[in-house]
Short mmCIF file of C-alpha atoms and ligand atoms in Angstrom, two decimals:
data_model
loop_
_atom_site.label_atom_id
_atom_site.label_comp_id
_atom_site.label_asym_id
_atom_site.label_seq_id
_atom_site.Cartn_x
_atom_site.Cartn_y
_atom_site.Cartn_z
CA UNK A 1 110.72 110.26 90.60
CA UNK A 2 108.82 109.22 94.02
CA UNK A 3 105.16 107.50 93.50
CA UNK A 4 102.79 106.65 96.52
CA UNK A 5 102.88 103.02 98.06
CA UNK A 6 100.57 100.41 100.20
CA UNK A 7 103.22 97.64 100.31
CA UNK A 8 105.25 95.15 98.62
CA UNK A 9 105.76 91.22 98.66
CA UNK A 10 108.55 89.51 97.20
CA UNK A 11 106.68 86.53 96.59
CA UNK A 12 103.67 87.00 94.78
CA UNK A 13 102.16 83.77 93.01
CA UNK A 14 98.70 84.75 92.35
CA UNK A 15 99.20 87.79 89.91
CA UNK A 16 100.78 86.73 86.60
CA UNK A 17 103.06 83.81 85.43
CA UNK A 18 105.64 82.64 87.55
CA UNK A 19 106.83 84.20 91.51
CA UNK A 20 106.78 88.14 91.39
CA UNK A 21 107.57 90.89 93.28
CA UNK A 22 104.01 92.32 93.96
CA UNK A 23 104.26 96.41 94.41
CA UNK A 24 100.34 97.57 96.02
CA UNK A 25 100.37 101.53 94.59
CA UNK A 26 98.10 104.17 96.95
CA UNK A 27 95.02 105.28 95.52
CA UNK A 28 91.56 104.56 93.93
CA UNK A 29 88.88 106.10 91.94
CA UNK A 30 86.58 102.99 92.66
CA UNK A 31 84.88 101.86 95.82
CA UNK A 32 84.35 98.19 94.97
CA UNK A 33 81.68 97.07 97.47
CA UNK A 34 84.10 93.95 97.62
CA UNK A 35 87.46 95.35 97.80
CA UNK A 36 90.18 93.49 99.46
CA UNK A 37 92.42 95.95 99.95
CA UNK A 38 90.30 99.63 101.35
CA UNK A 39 92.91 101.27 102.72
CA UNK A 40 94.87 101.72 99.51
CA UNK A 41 91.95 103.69 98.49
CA UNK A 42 93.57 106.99 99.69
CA UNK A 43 96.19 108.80 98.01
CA UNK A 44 96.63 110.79 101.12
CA UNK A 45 98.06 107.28 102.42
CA UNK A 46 100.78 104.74 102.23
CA UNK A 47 104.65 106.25 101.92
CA UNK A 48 106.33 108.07 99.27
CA UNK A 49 109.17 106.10 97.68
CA UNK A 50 112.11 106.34 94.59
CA UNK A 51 112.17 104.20 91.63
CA UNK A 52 115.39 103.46 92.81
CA UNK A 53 114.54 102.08 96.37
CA UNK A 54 111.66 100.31 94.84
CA UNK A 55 114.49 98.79 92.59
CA UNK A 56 116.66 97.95 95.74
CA UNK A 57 114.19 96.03 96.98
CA UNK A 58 113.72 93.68 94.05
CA UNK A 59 117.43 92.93 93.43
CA UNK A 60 117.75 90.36 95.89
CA UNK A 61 115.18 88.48 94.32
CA UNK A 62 115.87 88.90 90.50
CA UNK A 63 117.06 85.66 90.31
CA UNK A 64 114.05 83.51 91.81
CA UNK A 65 111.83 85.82 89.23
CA UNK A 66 113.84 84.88 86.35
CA UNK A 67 114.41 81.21 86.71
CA UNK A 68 110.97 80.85 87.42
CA UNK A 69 109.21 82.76 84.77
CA UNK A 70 108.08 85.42 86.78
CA UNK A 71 109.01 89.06 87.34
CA UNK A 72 106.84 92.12 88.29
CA UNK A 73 103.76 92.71 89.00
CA UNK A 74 102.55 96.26 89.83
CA UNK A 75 98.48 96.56 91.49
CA UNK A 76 97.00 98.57 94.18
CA UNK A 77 94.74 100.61 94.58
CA UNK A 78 94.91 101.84 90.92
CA UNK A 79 98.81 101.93 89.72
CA UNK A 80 97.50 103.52 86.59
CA UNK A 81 96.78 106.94 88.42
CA UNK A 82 100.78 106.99 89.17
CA UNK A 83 101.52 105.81 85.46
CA UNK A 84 104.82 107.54 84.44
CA UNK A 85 106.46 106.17 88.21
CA UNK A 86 105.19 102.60 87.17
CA UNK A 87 106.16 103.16 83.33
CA UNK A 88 109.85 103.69 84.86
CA UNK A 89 110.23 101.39 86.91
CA UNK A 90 108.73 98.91 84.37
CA UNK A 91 111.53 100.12 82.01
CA UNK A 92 114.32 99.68 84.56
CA UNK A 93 113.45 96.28 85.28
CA UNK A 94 113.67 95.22 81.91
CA UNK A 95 116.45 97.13 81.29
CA UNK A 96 118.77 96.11 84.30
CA UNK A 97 116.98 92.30 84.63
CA UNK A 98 114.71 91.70 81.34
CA UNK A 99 112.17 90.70 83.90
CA UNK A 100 108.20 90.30 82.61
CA UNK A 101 105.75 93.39 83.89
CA UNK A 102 102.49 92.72 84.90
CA UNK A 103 99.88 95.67 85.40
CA UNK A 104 96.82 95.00 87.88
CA UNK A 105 94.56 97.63 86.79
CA UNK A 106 90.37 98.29 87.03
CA UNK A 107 90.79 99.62 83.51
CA UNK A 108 89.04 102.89 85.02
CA UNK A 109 91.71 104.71 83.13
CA UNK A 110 92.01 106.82 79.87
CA UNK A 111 94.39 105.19 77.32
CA UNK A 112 95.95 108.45 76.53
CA UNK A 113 97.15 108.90 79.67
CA UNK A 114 98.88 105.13 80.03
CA UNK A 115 100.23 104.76 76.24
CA UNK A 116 103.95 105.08 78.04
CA UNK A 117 103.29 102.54 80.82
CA UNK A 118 101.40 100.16 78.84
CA UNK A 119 104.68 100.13 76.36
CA UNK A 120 106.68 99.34 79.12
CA UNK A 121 104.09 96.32 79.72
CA UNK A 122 103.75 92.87 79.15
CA UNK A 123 100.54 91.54 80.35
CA UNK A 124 97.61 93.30 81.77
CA UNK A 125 95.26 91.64 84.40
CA UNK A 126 92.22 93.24 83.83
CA UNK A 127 89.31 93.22 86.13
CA UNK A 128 85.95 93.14 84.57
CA UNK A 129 83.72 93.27 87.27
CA UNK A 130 80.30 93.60 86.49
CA UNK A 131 79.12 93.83 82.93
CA UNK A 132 75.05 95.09 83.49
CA UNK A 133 75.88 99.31 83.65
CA UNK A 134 73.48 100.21 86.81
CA UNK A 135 74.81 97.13 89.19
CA UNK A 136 78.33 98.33 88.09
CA UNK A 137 77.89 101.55 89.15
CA UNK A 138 76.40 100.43 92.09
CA UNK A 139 78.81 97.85 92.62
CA UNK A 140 82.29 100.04 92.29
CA UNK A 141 81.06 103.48 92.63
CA UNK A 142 81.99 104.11 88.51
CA UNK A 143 80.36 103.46 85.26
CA UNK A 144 81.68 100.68 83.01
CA UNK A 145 82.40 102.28 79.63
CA UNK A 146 85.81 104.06 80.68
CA UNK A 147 86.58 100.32 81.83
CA UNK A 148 85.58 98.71 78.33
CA UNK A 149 86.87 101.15 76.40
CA UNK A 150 90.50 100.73 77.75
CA UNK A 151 89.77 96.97 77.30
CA UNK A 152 88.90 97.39 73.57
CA UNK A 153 92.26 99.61 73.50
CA UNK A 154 94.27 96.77 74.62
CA UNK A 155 93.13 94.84 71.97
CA UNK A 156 93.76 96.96 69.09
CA UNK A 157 96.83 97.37 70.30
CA UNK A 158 97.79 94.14 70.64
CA UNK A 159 98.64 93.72 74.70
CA UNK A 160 98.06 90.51 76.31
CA UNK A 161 95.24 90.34 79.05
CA UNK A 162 94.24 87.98 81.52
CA UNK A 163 90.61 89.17 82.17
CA UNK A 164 89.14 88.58 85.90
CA UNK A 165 85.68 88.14 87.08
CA UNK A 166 85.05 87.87 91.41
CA UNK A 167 82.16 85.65 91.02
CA UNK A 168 79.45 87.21 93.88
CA UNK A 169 76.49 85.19 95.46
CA UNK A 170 73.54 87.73 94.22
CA UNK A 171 75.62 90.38 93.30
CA UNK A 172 77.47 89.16 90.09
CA UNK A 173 76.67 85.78 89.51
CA UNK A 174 73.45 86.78 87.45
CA UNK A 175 73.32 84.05 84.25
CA UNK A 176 72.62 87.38 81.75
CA UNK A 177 75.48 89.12 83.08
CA UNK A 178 77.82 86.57 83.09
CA UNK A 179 77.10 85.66 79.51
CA UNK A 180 77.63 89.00 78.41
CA UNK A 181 80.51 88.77 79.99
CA UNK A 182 81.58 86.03 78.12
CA UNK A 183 80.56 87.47 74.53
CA UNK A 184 82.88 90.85 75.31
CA UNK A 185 85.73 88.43 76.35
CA UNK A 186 85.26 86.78 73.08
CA UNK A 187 85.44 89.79 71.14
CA UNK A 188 88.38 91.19 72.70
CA UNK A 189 91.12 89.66 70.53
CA UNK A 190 94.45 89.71 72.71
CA UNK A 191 92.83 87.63 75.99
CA UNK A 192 94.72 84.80 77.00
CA UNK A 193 93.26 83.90 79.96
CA UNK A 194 89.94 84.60 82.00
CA UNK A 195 89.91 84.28 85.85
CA UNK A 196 86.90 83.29 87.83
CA UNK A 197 87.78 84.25 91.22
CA UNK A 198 84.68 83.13 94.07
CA UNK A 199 84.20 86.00 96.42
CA UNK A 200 85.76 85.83 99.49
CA UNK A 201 85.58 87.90 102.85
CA UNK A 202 89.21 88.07 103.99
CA UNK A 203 89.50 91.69 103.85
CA UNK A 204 86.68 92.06 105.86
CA UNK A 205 88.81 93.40 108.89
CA UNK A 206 90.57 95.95 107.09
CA UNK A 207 86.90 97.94 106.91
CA UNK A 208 86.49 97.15 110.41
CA UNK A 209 89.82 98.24 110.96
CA UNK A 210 89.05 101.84 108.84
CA UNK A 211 85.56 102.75 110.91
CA UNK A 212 83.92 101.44 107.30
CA UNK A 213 80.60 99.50 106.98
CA UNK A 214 80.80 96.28 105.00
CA UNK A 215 78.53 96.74 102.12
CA UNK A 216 78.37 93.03 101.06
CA UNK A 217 77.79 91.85 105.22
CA UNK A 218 75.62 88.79 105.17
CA UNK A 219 77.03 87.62 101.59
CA UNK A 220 78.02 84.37 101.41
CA UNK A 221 81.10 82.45 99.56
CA UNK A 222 80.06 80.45 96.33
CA UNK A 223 79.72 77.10 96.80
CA UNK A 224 81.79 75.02 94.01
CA UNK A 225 78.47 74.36 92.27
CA UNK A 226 77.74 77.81 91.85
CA UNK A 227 81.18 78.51 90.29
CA UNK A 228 80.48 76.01 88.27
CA UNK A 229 77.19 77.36 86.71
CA UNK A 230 79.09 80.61 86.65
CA UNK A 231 81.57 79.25 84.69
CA UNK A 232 78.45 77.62 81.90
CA UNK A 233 76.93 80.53 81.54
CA UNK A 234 80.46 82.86 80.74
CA UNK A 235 80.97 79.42 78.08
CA UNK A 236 77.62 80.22 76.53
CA UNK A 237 78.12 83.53 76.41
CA UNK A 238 81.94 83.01 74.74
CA UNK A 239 79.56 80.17 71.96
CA UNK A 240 77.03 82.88 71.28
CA UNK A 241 79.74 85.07 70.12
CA UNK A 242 81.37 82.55 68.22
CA UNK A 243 84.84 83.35 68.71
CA UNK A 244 86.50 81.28 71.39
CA UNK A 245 89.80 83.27 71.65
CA UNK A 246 90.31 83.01 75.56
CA UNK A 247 92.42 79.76 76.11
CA UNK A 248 91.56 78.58 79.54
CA UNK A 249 88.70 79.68 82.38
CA UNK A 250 89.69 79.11 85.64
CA UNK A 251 87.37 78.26 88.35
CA UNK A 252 89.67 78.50 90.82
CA UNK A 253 92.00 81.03 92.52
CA UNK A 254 91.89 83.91 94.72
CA UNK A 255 91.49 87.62 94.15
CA UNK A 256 93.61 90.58 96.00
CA UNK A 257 92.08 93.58 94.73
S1 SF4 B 1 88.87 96.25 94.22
FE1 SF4 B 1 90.56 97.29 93.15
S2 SF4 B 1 89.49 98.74 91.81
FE2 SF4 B 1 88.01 98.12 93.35
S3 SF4 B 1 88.15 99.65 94.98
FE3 SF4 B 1 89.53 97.98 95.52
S4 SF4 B 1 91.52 98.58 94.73
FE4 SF4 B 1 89.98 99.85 93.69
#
């Protein structure tokens, strides 16, 4: 089975417990204003590759992954739109290492279509970017309920999610938003942990590089402060619905995708 490919690291620390090997999958139904990564967007691009040499490649490293409580984590681009490659190789590195899988998705995906791969994973990091329905289409090119509804699937079946918010100057750092985004958090039962990750413009170069025009040019980092405030209002938000399942915000860290 061959599935489409960006690129790989061997020493991911930033998505999931532990040091991973990161796999980037090809493709994208979103056009995040923000996105990091724009030239995985394409399923035209990257390089086809096996399971099997995708396997290769980790086996050096199985070791480092295991003794520090790490293992695999697969993003993009969307690795949802390949799910049966990423379902198998998912089930070949637990089967051949027991190591942990990790699934970097935009949740713009129909449950149906991932109830394989999501057996064959451990932890999803789910971005929720924007929660008000017009600036999210506006924002990613896609509507929101596709996103929540796969989110609300997670929970009933029981998956573990890390939820992940890119905190935006103007864009999604609106107090109403954010606490609504802190009340669907809440009611999503399996969430151990939600990310606030302050916008940043390293990827700028990469639409520069593609002929692209920045959408966000002239948007400026957070400051600490605002994260801060950020961070109140998603805690209101997570009081008003009075059920304080996510164990830990983070106001720091640093977003890929
Ligand atoms: S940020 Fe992620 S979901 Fe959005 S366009 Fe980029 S790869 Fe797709």
């Amino acid at each position: 089975m061959k599935g489409r490919i960006h690129s790989m690291d061997t020493f991911g620390t930033v998505d999931g417990p532990g040091i991973r090997f990161v796999l980037f999958m090809q493709g994208c139904a979103l056009r995040c204003q923000f996105c990091h990564n724009p030239d995985t967007w394409s399923m035209a691009g990257g390089s086809e590759v096996t399971v099997e040499e995708v396997l290769a490649e980790i086996e050096p490293y199985v070791a480092y992954y295991q003794r520090s409580g790490g293992g695999i984590t697969v993003t993009g681009g969307e690795p949802t739109l390949q799910a049966p490659f990423v379902a198998r190789l998912f089930r070949e590195c637990k089967r051949r290492w027991g190591l942990h899988t990790a699934l970097d998705s935009s949740g713009f995906c129909d449950p149906g279509r991932a109830a394989e791969l999501l057996d064959a994973t451990d932890l999803v990091l789910l971005d929720l970017k924007q929660m008000d329905a017009g600036r999210h289409k506006r924002l990613t090119g896609q509507r929101h309920e596709r996103i929540h509804r796969f989110a609300r699937h997670l929970t009933k079946i029981g998956k573990p999610i890390w939820i992940r918010h890119v905190l935006i100057p103007g864009v999604t750092d609106e107090p109403k938003d954010l606490r609504l985004l802190g009340q669907f958090v809440s009611e999503l039962g399996s969430v151990e942990k939600l990310e606030l990750l302050p916008y940043h413009r390293m990827g700028v170069f990469k639409w520069q590089a593609l002929g692209l025009d920045y959408p966000l040019e002239g948007v400026p980092e957070p400051e600490p402060e605002e994260v801060e405030r950020a961070r109140a209002h998603i805690e209101e938000g997570r009081h008003l619905a009075g059920n304080l399942n996510a164990a830990e915000v983070w106001a720091t860290g640093t977003f890929g995708k």
